[in-house]
Coordinates of C-alpha atoms in Angstrom, one line a residue:
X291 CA -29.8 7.8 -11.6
X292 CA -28.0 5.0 -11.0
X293 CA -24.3 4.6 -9.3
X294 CA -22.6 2.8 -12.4
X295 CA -23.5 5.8 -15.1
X296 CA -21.5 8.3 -12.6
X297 CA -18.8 5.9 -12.4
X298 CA -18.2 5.2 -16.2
X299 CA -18.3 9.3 -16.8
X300 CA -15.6 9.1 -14.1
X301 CA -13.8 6.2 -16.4
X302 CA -14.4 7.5 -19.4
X303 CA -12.6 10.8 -18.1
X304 CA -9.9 8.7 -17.4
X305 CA -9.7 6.9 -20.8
X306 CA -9.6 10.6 -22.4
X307 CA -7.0 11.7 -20.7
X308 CA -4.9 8.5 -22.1
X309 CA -5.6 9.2 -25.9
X310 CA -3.9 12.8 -25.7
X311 CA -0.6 10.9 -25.1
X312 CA -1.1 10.1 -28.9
X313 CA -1.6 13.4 -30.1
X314 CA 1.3 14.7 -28.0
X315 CA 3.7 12.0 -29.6
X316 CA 2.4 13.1 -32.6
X317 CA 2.7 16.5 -32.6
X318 CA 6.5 15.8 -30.7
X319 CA 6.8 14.1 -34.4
X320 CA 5.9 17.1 -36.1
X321 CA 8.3 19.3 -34.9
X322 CA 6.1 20.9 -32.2
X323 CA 7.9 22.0 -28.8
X324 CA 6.3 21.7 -25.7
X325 CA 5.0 25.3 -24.8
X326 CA 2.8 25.1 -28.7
X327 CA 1.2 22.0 -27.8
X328 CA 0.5 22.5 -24.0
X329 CA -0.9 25.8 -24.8
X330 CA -2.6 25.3 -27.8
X331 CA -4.0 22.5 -26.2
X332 CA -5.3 24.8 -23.0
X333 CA -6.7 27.3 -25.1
X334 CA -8.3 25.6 -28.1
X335 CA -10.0 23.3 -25.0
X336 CA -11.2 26.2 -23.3
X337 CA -12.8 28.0 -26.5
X338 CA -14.5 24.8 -27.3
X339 CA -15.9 24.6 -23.6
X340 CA -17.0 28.2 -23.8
X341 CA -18.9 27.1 -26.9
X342 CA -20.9 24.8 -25.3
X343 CA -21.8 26.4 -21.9
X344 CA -23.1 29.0 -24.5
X345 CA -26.4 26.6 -25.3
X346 CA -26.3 25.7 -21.2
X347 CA -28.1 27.7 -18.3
X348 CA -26.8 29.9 -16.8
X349 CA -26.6 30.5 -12.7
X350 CA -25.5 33.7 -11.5
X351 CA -22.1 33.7 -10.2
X352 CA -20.4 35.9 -7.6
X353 CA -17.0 37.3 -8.1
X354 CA -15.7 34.6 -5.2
X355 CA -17.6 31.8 -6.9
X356 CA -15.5 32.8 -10.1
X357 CA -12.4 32.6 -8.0
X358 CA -12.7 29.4 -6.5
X359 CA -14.0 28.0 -10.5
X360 CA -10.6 29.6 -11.2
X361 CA -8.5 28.4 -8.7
X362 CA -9.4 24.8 -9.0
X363 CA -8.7 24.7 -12.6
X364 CA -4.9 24.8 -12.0
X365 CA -4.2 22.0 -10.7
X366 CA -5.3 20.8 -13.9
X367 CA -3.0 23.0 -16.0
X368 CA 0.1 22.4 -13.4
X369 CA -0.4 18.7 -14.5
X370 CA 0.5 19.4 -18.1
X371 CA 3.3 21.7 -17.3
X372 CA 4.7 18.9 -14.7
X373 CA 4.1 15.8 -17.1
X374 CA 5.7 17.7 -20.3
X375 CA 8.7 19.4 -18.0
X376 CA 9.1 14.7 -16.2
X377 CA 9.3 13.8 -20.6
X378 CA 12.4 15.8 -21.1
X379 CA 14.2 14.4 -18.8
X380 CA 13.1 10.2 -17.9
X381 CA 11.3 7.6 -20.1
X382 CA 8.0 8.2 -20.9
X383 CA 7.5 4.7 -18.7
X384 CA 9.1 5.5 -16.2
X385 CA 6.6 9.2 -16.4
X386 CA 3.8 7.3 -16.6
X387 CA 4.0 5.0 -13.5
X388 CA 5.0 8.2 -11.3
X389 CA 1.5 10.3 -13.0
X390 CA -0.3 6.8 -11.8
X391 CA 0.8 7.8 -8.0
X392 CA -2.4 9.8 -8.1
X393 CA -4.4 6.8 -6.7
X394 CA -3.2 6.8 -3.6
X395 CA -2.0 10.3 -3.4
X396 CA -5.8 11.0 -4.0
X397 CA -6.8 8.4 -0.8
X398 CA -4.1 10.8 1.2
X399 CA -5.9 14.2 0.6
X400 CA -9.5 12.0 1.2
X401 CA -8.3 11.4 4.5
X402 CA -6.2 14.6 5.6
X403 CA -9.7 17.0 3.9
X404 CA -12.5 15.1 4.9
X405 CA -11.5 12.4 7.3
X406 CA -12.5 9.9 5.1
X407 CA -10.3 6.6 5.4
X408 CA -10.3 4.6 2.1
X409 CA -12.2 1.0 2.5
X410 CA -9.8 -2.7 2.6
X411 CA -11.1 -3.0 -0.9
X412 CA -9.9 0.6 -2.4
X413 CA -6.6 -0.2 -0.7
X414 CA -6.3 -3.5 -2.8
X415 CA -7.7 -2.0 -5.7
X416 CA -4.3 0.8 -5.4
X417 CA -2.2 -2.1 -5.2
X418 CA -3.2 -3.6 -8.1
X419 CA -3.4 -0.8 -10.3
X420 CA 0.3 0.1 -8.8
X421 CA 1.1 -3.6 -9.7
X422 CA -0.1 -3.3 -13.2
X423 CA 1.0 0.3 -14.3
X424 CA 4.6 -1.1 -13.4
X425 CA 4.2 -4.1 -15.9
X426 CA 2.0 -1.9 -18.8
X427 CA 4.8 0.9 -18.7
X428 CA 7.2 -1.6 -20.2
X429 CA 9.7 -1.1 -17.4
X430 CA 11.1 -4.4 -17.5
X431 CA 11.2 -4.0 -21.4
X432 CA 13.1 -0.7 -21.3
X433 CA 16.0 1.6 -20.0
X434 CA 15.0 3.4 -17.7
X435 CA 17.0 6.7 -17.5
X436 CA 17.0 8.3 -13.9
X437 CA 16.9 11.8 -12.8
X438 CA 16.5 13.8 -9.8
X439 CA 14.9 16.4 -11.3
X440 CA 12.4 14.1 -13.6
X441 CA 10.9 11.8 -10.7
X442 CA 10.5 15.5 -8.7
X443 CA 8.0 16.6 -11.9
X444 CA 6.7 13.3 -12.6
X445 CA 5.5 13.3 -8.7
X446 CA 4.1 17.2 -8.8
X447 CA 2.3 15.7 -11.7
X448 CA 0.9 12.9 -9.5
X449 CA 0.1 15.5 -6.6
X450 CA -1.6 18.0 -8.8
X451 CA -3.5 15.7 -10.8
X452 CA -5.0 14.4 -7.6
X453 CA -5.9 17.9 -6.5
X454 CA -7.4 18.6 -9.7
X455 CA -9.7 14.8 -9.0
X456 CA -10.4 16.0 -4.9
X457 CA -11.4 19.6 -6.4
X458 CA -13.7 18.3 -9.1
X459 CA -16.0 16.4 -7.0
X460 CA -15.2 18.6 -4.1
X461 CA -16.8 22.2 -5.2
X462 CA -20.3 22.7 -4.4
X463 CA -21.1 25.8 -6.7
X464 CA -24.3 25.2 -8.2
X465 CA -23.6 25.7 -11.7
X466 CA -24.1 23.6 -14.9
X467 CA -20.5 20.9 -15.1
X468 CA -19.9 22.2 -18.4
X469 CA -19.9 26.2 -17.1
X470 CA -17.8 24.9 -14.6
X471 CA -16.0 22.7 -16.7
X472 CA -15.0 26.0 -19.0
X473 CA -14.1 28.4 -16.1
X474 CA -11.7 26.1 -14.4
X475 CA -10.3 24.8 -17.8
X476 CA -9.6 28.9 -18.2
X477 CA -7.8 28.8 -14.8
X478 CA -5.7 26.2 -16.3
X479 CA -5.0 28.0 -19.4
X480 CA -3.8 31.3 -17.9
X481 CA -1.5 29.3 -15.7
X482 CA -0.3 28.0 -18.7
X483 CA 0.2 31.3 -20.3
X484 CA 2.1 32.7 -17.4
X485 CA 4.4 30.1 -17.0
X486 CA 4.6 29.1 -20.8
X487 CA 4.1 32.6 -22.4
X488 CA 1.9 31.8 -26.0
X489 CA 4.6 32.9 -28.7
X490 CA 3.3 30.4 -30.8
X491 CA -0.1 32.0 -31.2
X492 CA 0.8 34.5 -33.7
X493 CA 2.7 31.9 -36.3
X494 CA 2.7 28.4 -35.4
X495 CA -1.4 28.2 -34.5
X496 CA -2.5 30.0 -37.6
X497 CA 0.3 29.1 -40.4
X498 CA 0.9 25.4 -39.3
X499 CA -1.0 22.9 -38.7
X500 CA -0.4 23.0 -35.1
X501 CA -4.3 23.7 -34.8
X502 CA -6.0 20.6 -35.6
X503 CA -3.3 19.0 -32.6
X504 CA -4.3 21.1 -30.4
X505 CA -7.6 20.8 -31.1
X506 CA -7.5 17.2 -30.9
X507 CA -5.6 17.5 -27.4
X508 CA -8.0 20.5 -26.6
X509 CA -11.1 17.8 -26.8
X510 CA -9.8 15.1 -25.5
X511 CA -7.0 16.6 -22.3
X512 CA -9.1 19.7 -21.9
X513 CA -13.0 19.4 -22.7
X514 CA -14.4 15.8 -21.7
X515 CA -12.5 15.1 -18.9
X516 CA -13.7 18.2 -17.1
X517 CA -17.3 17.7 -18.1
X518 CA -17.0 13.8 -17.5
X519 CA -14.8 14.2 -13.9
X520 CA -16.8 16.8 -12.7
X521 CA -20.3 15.4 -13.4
X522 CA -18.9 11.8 -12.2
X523 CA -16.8 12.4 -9.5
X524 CA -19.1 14.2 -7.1
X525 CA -21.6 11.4 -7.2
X526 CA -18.9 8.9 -6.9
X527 CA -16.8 10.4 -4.2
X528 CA -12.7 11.1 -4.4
X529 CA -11.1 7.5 -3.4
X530 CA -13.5 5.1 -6.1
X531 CA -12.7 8.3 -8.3
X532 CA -9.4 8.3 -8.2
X533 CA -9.1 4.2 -8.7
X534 CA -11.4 4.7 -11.8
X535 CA -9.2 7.6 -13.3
X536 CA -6.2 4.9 -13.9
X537 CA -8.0 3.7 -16.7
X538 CA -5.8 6.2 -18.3
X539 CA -2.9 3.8 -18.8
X540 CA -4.3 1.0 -20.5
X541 CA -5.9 3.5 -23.0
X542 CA -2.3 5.1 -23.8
X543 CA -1.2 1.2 -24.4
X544 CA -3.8 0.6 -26.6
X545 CA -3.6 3.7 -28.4
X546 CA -0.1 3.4 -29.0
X547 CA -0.3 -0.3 -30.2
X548 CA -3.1 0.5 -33.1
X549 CA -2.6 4.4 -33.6
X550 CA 1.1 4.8 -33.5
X551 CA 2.2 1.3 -34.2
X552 CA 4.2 0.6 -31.3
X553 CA 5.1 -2.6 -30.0
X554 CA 3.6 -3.8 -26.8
X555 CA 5.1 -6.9 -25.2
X556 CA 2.5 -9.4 -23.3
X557 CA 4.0 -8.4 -20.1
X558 CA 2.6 -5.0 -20.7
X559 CA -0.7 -6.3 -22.1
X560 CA -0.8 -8.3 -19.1
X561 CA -0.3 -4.9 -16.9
X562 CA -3.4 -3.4 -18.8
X563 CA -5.3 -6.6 -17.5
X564 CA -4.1 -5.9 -13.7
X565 CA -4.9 -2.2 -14.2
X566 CA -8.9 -3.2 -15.4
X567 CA -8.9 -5.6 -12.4
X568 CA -8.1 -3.4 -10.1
X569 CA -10.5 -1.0 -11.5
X570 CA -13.2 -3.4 -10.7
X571 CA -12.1 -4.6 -7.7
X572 CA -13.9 -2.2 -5.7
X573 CA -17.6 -3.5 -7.2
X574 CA -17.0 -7.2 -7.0
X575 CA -19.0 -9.3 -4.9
X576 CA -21.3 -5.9 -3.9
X577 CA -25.1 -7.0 -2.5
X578 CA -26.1 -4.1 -2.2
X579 CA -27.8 -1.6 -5.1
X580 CA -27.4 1.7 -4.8
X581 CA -29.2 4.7 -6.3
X582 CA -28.1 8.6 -6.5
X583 CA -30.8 10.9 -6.6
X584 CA -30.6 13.9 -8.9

């Protein structure tokens, strides 16, 4: 099958991960706190994964295989707990361009794992997306409030997300991307559980309507981009993964400019260009065609 379909699962992945943004501001609007929505979120994802892998085959799995499904989900549910924890105390803008540190933080853990140097172009492409994430986020537009303690989350957010990319096309367990999908989505859930304990369950879940956002965030932050990232990514490898995944931004500017309303200055629109640029850049001006084998 060809290169490109692996790659726009990869970018699609990304593009999911920028419409929960919406839901979150949403359900923020609805008098939601963070430990409902991040959980509900988790588990409603996971339940819906567990659905699917239902109609899947199913490989045998040793205890260790389940371990290492486990374990690789939580870099994935660290991300969410980061992210919210970076929101409470800078601008979302100012969050956003320190999540986007993931695609170079991602070439990093290429290199130090598997020796594996990113290419002139990748290196470009970083800079641009870097260029552009600064100009979408609305800094210039905004006040940015600093804190200590919010740049050190919005970076763990950064590091863990890129674990949660290296791990995805990383694991070798043969097993069906949306069985794997669900058990390291369940990693990330009980994570979340331990370190946000699920009070909410018993009132908020079933009396409010704090369901239908968390199933919204549950398919779009928990379900696809597993599936997508972890079908994609190992064809695709880490580095053009990672460049791909930024696609995340310009999805959270355009969701916000026709779902929630907000204004978006050129400069930022202009950002979202530089962002798809530098998503390309790595497959301009390529001779050669290549083909992955299933």
């Amino acid at each position: 099958m060809n290169l490109w379909f692996y790659a726009l699962l990869v970018f699609l992945g990304g593009c999911s991960y920028g419409v929960v943004s919406t839901f979150v501001k949403l359900g923020y609007a609805a008098g939601f706190g963070v430990n409902a929505l991040t959980g509900s979120q988790y588990l409603l994802g996971a339940l819906l994964l567990w659905i699917l892998a239902s109609f899947v085959p199913k490989s045998p799995l040793r205890k260790k295989n389940w371990a290492v499904l486990l374990l690789s989900g939580t870099p994935m549910g660290l991300t969410g707990i980061f992210y919210n924890y970076a929101l409470s105390y800078i601008n979302a803008s100012f969050a956003i361009i320190l999540l986007l540190q993931f695609t170079w933080v991602s070439m990093i853990l290429q290199y130090v794992f598997d020796k594996k140097a990113p290419t002139s172009k990748q290196l470009v492409a970083a800079a641009i997306i870097m260029i552009g994430s600064l100009l979408a986020s609305g800094v210039a537009e905004s006040t940015i409030a600093f804190s200590g303690l919010g740049i050190l989350f919005g970076l763990l957010a950064a590091v863990s997300f890129s674990f949660f990319i290296f791990f995805s096309g990383r694991t070798s367990i043969s097993i069906h991307p949306i069985r794997k999908s669900a058990i390291m989505t369940t990693g990330a859930a009980l994570l979340i559980f331990i370190v946000m304990p699920p009070t909410f369950m018993v009132e908020e879940l079933v009396s409010t309507h704090l369901w239908m956002y968390g199933l919204l965030m549950g398919l779009f932050g928990s379900l696809l981009p597993p599936i997508l990232f972890n079908t994609g990514m190992p064809k695709v490898g880490g580095n053009i993964g990672a460049i791909l995944s930024a696609s995340e931004l310009p999805t959270a500017v355009f969701m916000s400019t026709f779902v929630l309303h907000e204004s978006v200055a050129s400069i930022q629109w202009m950002g979202v260009i530089l962002i798809l640029v530098g998503i390309a850049f790595p497959s301009l001006k390529r001779k050669e065609r290549y083909e992955v084998r299933l």
